[in-house]
XYZ file of C-alpha atoms in Angstrom:
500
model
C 0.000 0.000 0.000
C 2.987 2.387 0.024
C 6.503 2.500 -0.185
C 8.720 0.287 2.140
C 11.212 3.155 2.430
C 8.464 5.633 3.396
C 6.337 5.513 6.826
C 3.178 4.204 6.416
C 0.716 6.793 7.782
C -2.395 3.930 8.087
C 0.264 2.792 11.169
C -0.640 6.186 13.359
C -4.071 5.304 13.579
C -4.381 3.207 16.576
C -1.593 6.020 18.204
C -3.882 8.926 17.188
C -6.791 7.287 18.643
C -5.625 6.449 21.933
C -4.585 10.195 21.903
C -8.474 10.908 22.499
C -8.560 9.623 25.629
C -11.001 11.813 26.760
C -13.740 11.296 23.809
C -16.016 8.786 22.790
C -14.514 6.308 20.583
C -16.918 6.792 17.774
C -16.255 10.245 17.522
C -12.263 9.859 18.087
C -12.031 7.478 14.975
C -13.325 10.115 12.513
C -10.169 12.625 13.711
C -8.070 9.986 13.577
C -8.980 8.554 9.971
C -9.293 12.639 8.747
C -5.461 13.194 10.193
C -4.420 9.810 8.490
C -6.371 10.839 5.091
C -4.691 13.894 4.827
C -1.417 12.694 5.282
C -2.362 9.999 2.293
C -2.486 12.866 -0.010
C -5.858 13.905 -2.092
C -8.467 15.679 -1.426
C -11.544 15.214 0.508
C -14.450 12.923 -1.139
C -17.376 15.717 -2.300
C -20.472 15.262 0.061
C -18.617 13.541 3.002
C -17.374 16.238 5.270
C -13.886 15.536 7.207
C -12.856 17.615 10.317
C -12.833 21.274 9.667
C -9.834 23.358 8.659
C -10.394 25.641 10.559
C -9.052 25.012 14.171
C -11.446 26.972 15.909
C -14.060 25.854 14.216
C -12.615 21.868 15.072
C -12.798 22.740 18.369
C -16.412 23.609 18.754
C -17.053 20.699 16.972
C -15.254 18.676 19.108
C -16.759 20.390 22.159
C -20.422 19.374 20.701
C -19.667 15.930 19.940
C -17.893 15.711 23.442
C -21.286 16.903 25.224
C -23.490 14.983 22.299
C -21.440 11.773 23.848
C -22.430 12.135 27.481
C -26.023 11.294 26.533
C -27.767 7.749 25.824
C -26.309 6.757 22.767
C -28.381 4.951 19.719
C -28.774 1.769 21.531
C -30.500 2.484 24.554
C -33.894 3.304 24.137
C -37.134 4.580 26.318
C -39.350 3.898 24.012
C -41.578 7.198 24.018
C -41.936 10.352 22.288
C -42.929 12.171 25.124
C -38.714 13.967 25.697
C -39.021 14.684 21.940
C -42.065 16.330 21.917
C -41.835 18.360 24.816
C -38.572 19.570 23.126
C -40.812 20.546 20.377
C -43.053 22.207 22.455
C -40.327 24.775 23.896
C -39.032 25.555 20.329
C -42.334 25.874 18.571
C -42.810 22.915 16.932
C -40.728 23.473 14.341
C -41.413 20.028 12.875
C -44.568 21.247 11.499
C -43.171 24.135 9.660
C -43.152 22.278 6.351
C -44.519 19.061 4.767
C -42.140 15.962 4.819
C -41.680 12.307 3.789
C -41.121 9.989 6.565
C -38.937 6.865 5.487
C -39.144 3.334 7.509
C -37.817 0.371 6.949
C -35.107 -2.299 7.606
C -32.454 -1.895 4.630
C -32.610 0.752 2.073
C -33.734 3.565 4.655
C -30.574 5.884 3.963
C -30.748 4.959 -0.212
C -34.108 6.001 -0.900
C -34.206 9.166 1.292
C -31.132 10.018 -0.487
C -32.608 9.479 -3.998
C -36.059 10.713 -2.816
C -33.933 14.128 -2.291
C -32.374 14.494 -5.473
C -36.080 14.391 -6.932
C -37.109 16.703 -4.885
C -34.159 18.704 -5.490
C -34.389 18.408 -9.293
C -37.747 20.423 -9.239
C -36.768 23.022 -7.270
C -37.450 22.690 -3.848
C -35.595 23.199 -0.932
C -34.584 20.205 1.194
C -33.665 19.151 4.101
C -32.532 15.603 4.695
C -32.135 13.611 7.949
C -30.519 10.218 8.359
C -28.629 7.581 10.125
C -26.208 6.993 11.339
C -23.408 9.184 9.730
C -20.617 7.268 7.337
C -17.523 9.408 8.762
C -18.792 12.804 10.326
C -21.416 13.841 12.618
C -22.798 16.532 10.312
C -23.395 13.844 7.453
C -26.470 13.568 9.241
C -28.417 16.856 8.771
C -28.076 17.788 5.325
C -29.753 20.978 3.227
C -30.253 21.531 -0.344
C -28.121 17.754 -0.926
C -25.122 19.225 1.222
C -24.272 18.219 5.225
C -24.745 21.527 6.879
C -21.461 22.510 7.449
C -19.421 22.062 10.920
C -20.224 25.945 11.684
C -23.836 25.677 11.205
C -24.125 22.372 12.892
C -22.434 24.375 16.071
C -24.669 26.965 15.819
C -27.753 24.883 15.630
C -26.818 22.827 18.827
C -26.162 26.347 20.836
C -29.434 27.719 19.438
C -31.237 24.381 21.195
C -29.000 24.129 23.855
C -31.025 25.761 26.406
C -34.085 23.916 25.750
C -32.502 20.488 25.344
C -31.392 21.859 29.380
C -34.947 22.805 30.275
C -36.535 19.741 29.082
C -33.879 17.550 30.856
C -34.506 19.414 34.226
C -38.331 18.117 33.568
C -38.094 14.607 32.142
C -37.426 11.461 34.636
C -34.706 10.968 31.628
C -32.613 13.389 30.206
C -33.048 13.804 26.139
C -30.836 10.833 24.263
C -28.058 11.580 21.856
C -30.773 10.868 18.250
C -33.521 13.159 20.317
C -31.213 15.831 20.423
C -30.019 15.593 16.931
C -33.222 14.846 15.491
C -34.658 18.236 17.451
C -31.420 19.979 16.034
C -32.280 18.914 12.536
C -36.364 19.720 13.079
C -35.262 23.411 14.223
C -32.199 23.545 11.150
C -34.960 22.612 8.412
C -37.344 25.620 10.178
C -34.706 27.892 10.252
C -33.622 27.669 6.452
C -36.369 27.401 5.765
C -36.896 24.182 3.794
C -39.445 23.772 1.412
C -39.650 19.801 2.578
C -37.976 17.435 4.849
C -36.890 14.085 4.074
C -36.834 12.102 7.941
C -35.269 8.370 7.863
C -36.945 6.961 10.949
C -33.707 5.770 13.584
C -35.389 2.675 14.870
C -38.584 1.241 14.589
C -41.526 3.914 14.130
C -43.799 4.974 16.340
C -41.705 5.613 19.297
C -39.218 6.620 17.356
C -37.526 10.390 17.529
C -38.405 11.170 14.545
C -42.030 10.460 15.231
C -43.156 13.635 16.216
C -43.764 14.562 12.696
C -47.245 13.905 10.333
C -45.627 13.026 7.300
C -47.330 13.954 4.162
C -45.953 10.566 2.722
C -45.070 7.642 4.828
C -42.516 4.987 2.946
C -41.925 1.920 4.092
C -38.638 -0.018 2.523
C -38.344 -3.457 3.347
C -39.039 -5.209 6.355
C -36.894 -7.893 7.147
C -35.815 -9.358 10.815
C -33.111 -6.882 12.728
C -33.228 -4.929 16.286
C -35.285 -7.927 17.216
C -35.168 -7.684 20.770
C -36.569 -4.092 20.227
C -38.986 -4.324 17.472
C -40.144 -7.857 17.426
C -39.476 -10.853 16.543
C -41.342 -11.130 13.418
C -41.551 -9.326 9.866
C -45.449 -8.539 11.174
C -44.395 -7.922 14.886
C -41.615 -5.290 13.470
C -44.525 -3.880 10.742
C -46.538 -2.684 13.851
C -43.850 -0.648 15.120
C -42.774 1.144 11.460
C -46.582 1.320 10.625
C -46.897 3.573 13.331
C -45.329 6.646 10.539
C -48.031 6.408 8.907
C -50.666 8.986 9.583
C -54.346 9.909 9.058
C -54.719 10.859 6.210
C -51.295 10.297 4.067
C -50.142 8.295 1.311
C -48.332 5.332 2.466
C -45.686 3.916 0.180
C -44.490 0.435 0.685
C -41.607 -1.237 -0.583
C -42.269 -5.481 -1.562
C -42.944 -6.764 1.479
C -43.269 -10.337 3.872
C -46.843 -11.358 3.367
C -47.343 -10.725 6.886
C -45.512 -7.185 7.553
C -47.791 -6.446 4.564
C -50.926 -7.430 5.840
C -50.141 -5.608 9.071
C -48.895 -2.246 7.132
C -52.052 -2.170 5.145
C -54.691 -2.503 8.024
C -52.968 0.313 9.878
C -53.536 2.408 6.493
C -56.872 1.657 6.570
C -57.326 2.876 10.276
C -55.359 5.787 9.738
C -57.884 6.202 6.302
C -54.277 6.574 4.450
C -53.736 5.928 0.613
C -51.362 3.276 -0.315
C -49.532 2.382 -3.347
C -47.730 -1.134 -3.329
C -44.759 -2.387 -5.131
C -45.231 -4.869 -7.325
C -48.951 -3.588 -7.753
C -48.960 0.583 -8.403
C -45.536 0.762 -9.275
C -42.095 -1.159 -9.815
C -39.482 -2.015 -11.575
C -39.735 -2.765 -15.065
C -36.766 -3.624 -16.581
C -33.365 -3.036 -15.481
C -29.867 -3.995 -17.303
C -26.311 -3.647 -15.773
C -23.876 -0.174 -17.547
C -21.076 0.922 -16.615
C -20.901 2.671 -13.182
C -24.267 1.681 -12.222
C -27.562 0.320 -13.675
C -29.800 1.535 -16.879
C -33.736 0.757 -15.525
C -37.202 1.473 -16.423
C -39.605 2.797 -13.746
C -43.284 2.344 -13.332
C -44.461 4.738 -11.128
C -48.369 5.549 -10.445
C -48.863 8.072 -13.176
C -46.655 6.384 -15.962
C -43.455 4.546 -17.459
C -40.215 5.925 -16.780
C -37.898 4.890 -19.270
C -34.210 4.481 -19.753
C -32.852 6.170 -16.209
C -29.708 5.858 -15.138
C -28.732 5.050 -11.982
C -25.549 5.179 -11.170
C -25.234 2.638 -8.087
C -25.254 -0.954 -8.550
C -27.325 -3.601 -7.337
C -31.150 -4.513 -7.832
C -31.944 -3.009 -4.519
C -30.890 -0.198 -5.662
C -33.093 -0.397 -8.880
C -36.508 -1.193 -5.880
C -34.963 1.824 -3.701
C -35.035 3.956 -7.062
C -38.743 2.893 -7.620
C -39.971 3.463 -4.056
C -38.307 6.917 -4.029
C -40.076 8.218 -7.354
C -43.469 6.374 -5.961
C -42.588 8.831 -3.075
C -42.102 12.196 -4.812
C -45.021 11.528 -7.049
C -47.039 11.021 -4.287
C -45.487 14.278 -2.774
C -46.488 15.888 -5.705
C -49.959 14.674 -6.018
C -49.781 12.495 -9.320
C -52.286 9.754 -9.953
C -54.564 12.046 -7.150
C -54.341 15.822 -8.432
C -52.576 15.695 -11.459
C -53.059 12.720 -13.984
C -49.458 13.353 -16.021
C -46.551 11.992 -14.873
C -43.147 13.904 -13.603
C -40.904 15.320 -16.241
C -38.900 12.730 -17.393
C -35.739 14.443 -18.439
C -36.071 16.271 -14.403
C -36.637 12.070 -13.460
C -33.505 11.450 -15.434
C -31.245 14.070 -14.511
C -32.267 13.706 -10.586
C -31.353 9.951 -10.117
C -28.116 10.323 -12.328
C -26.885 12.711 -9.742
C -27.102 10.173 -6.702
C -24.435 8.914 -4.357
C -24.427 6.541 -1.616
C -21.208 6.545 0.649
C -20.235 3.112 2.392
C -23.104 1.568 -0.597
C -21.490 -0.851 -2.742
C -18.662 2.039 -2.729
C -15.440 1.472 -5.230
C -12.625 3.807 -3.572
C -9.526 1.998 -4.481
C -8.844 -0.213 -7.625
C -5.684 -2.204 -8.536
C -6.593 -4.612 -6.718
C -10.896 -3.204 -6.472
C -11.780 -2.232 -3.317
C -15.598 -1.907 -2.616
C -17.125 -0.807 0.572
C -20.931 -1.535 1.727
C -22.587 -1.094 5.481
C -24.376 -4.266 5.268
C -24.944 -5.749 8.873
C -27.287 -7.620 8.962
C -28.777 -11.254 6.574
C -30.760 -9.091 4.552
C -28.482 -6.632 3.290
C -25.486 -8.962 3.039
C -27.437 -11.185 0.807
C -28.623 -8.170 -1.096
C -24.934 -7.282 -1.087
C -24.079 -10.718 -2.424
C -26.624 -10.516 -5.498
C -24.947 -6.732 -6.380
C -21.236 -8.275 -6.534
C -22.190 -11.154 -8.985
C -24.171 -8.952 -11.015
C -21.663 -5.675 -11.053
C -18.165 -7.190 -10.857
C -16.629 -10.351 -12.441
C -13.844 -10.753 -9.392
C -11.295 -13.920 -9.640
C -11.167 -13.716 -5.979
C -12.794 -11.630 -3.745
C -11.452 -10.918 0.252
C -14.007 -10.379 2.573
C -12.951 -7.818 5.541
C -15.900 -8.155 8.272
C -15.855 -5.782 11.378
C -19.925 -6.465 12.997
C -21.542 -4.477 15.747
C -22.137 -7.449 18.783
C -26.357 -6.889 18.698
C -26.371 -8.136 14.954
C -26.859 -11.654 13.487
C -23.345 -12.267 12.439
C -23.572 -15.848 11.677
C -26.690 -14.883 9.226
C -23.921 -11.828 7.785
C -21.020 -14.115 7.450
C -23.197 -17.119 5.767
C -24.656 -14.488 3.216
C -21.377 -13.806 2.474
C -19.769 -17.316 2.667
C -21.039 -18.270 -1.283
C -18.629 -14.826 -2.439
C -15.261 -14.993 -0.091
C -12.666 -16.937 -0.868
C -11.272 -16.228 2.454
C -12.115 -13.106 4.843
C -10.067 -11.557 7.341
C -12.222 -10.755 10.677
C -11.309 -7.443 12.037
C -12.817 -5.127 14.639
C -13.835 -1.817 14.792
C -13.471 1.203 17.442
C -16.618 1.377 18.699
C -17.455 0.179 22.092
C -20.507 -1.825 20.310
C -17.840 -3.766 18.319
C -17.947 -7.371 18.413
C -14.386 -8.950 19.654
C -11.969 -9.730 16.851
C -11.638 -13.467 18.329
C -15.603 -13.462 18.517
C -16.353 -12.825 15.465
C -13.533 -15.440 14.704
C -14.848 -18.424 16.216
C -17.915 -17.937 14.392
C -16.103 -17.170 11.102
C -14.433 -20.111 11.554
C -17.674 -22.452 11.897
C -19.401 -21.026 8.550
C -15.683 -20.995 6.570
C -13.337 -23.168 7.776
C -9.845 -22.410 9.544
C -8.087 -22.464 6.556
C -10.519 -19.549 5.145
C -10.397 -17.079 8.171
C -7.349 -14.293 9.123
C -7.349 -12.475 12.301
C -5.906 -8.836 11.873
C -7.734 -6.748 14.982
C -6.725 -3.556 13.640
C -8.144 -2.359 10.686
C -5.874 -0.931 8.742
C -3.985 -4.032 9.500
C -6.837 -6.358 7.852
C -7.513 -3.600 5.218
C -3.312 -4.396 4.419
C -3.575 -8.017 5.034
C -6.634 -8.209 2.160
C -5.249 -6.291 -0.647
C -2.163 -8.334 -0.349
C -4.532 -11.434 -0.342
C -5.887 -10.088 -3.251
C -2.979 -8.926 -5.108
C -2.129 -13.254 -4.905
C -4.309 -13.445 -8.009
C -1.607 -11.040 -10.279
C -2.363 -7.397 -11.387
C -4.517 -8.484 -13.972
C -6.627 -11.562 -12.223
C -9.203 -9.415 -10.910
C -8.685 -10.219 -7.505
C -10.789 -7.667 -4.903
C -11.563 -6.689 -1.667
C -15.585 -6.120 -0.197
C -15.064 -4.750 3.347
C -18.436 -4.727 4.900
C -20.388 -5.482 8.812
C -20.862 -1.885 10.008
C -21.351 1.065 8.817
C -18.690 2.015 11.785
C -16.273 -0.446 9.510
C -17.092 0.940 6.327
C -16.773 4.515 7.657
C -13.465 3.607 9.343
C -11.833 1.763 6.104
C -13.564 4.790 3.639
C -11.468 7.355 6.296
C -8.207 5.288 5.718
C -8.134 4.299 1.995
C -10.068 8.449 0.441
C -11.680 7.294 -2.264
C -9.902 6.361 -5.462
């Protein structure tokens, strides 16, 4: 990966994080990989913020993130609304200061909303986009007009708050969690802009979550598939209860292909809640779809017409489903197949989805040998991961590197992956929800074989140990590398290796 006479900067990182002794580990990675990226050389990926130049500005960051950190973090839930919305009470309820589009779902959450605001985008409306969690910074996760807000607005926001986040706490048996905060920090951001409409991926669940607190003009649901189960149920139609609870009297629910029975449970609550519904598979879809270079070339059904020939440049067929759900969306937004009868512009359609990006999403950011990076961590989404890497790449070998957060099914991940890898090396990330290196191992090990399993704990380490794996095949083999488990890993390894 570099020169043997030179010092390899990837071999700072564990010395740069252990340097933040004082910070969460989440948040002490993302210095450390921005110090070790710009040492690489290059400059920073477009739409992925690093730290910020500017060291005063750093600082307040760091300051934020520091206090951000002394709350409940993403895993420990009271499941209520009632923190949030008294937090909206004291602002104003700034949540209902514009229409939004509320996304559920298990896999495909962050996709859609992404694609669903480049549509919006496209025909001139001002956005504001709020997802989960961030790839590499903090501020990926409050985004206007297609852009994170930058470092100095995301400050500012959390100041603005900050006394009514303290108010709140004083009155609540528990103080506000680290996603209420954020999510009120985004609900006040879009208000202040103003934004024309939000786009809110739900964190967890539905109808306790956060996010909740909003009536969503249009409620999508991607699909529902078994993950968080000691949270959300233990069943596709236990876990449809909880993300059915987005959808609101009145709205337009759009939902994704479904389990018969999440389905069945999705469309009685829209019939409660006297919402519309459009179905995939049934009001709109997929119509055709062939592989091109980059990405995929598909045709669209949505509920007031045929979109053809769009190009979408991510790869996958999930992708192509995510693509459909998020026009279904925006139409719906817009009122057509209701109001209007025509369809959307199709050279707007075009122009919109050929402008997408999806960090840490079947990501290339290194080739000679290929090195592709996807948050996959769970069954679902690995075996959706699987199905993209036949179809887009014609590897020789391909080197699993698998870092999983301890609460996921990592014998379902690392099965889903076993029909790709020719051998994986099991690393670990820095989070403190990391599963061990020697965990993760064992269980490797079982689905594999020894013979099929390396152990490299540090990740620039196993990131080292793959490409040389890979480069086994010769420069012109197609040998390549699919690091995937965690969006923590994927953010981590993205940090480390810039992109291209």
């Amino acid at each position: 990966m570099s020169d043997q006479n030179e010092p390899d900067p990837l071999d700072s990182f564990d010395e740069i994080i252990a340097a933040e002794t004082d910070r969460d580990p989440d948040l002490a990675v993302i210095e450390a990989g921005s110090r070790t990226l710009r040492t690489l050389g290059g400059p920073p990926e477009s739409g992925v913020p690093t730290r910020p130049a500017d060291p005063e500005v750093d600082k307040a960051l760091r300051e934020v993130e520091a206090e951000l950190a002394t709350r409940w973090g993403e895993t420990k839930l009271e499941p209520s609304v009632s923190r949030i919305a008294a937090l909206m009470d004291v602002l104003g309820e700034p949540q209902r200061a514009y229409p939004s589009i509320h996304i559920t779902g298990t896999n495909g959450k962050t996709s859609t909303a992404r694609m669903v605001e480049a549509l919006l985008g496209a025909f001139d409306l001002r956005t504001g986009r709020y997802t989960s969690p961030h790839v590499q910074s903090i501020t990926e996760r409050i985004s206007l007009d297609g852009a994170p807000v930058s470092a100095e607005r995301f400050v500012e926001t959390y100041h603005d708050i900050k006394p009514y986040v303290e108010m709140v706490d004083a009155a609540q048996e528990y103080r506000l969690s680290f996603f209420e905060v954020l999510t009120g920090m985004a609900y006040a951001a879009f208000a202040d802009a103003p934004v024309d409409v939000a786009v809110v991926e739900v964190g967890m669940g539905g109808s306790w979550d956060a996010t909740n607190v909003i009536d969503g003009d249009v409620a999508v649901v991607t699909p529902i598939d078994l993950d968080h189960t000691d949270r959300l149920g233990g069943t596709p139609a236990e876990i449809a209860v909880e993300k059915g609870g987005i959808i609101k009297t009145g709205a337009t629910a759009i939902l994704a292909q479904q389990p018969v029975d999440a389905a069945q449970v999705l469309l009685k609550k829209a019939v409660e809640v006297d919402a519309t519904v459009a179905r995939e598979g049934l009001e709109f879809g997929v119509v055709a779809r062939q592989v091109a270079v980059g990405g995929q070339l598909v045709t669209l059904r949505g509920v007031g017409g045929e979109y053809p020939e769009v190009y979408l440049p991510l790869h996958g067929p999930y992708q192509a489903h995510n693509a459909a759900v998020a026009l279904a969306a925006v139409e719906a937004f817009f009122g057509v197949g209701a109001q209007r009868p025509e369809p959307l512009d199709i050279d707007t359609v075009r122009k919109a989805f050929a402008s997408v990006s999806a960090p840490g999403r079947m990501e290339v950011v290194r080739r000679s040998p290929t090195v592709v990076l996807d948050a996959a961590h769970n069954p679902a989404g690995a075996h959706a991961t699987t199905e993209a890497v036949r179809e887009a790449f014609d590897f020789s070998r391909l080197i699993g590197v698998v870092g999983a957060s301890g609460d996921k099914n990592v014998r379902g991940l690392l099965e889903a992956y076993e029909p790709i890898f020719a051998e994986v090396v099991i690393t670990q990330n820095t989070s403190h929800r990391a599963m061990g290196a020697d965990e993760l191992a064992a269980i490797a090990v079982e689905v594999f074989g020894e013979e099929r399993v390396q152990v490299e704990p540090r990740l620039p380490d196993a990131l080292e140990a793959a490409i040389t794996l890979a480069e086994e095949e010769g420069e012109f083999a197609g040998g390549g590398v699919l690091v995937t488990g965690s969006v923590i890993t994927v953010g981590e390894a993205r940090l480390l290796l810039g992109k291209g």
